[in-house]
CSV table of C-alpha atoms in Angstrom, one decimal:
chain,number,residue,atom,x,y,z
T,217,UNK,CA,107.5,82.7,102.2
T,218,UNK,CA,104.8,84.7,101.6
T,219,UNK,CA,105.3,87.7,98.4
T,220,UNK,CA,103.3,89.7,100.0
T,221,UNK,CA,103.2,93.5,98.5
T,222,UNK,CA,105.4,96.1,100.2
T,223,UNK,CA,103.2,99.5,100.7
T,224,UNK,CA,105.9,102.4,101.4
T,225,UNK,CA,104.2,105.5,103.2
T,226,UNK,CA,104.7,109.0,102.2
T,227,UNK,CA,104.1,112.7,103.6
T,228,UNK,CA,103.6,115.5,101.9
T,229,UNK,CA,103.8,119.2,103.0
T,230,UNK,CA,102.2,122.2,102.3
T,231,UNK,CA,103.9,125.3,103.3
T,232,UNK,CA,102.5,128.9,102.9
T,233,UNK,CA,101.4,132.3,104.4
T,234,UNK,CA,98.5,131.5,106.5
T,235,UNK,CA,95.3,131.8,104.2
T,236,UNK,CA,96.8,130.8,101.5
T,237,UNK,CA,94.6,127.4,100.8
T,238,UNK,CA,96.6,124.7,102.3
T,239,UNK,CA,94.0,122.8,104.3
T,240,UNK,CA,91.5,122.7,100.6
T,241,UNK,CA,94.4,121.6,99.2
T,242,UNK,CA,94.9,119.0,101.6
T,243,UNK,CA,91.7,118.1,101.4
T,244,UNK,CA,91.0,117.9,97.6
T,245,UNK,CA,94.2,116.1,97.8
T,246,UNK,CA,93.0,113.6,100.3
T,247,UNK,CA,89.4,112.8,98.1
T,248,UNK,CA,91.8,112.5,95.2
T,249,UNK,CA,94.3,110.0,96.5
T,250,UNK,CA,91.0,108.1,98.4
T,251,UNK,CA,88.9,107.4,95.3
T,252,UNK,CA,92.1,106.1,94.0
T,253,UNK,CA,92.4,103.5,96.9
T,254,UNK,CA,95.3,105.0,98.6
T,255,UNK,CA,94.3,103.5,102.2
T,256,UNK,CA,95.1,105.4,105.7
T,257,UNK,CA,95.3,109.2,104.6
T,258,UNK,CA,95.6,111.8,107.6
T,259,UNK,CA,95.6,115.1,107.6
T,260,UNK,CA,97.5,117.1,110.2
T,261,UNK,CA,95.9,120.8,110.1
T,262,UNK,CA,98.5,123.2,111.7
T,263,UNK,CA,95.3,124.8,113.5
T,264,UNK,CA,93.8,121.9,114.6
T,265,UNK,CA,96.7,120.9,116.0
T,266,UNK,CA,97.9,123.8,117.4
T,267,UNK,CA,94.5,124.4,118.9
T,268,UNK,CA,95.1,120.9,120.6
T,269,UNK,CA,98.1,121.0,121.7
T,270,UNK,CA,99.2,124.4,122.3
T,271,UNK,CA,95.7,126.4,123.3
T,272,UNK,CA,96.1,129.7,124.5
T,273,UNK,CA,99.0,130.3,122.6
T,274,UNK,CA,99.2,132.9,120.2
T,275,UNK,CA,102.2,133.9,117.1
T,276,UNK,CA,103.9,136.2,119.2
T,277,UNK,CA,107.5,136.3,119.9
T,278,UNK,CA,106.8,135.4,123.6
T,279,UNK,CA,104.3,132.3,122.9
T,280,UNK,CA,106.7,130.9,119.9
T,281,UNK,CA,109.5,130.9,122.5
T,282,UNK,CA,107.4,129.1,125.0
């Protein structure tokens, strides 16, 4: 049998007011961990995927409960 290496995946979060430099951070993060080889980063941007899955909807009560 073959010893191949095992490669565990990981997520991390960033969590904070809205403005508060969580997408640079993501993104410095994702050049960091890239020029250090770590293969298959993604970034999931609450916007962008709000915008894509959810457009139209805004914060309010109403929309959050949709």
């Amino acid at each position: 049998m073959s010893k191949t290496p095992v490669r565990k995946g990981f997520t991390i979060w960033f969590t904070g007011l809205s403005g508060a430099g969580k997408s640079t951070l993501a993104h410095e993060l994702d050049r960091q961990l890239r020029a250090r080889g770590v293969p298959n980063v993604e970034i999931l941007d609450g916007d962008v995927v709000r915008e894509n899955l959810s457009k139209g909807l805004t914060f309010s009560k109403e929309d959050r409960d949709t």
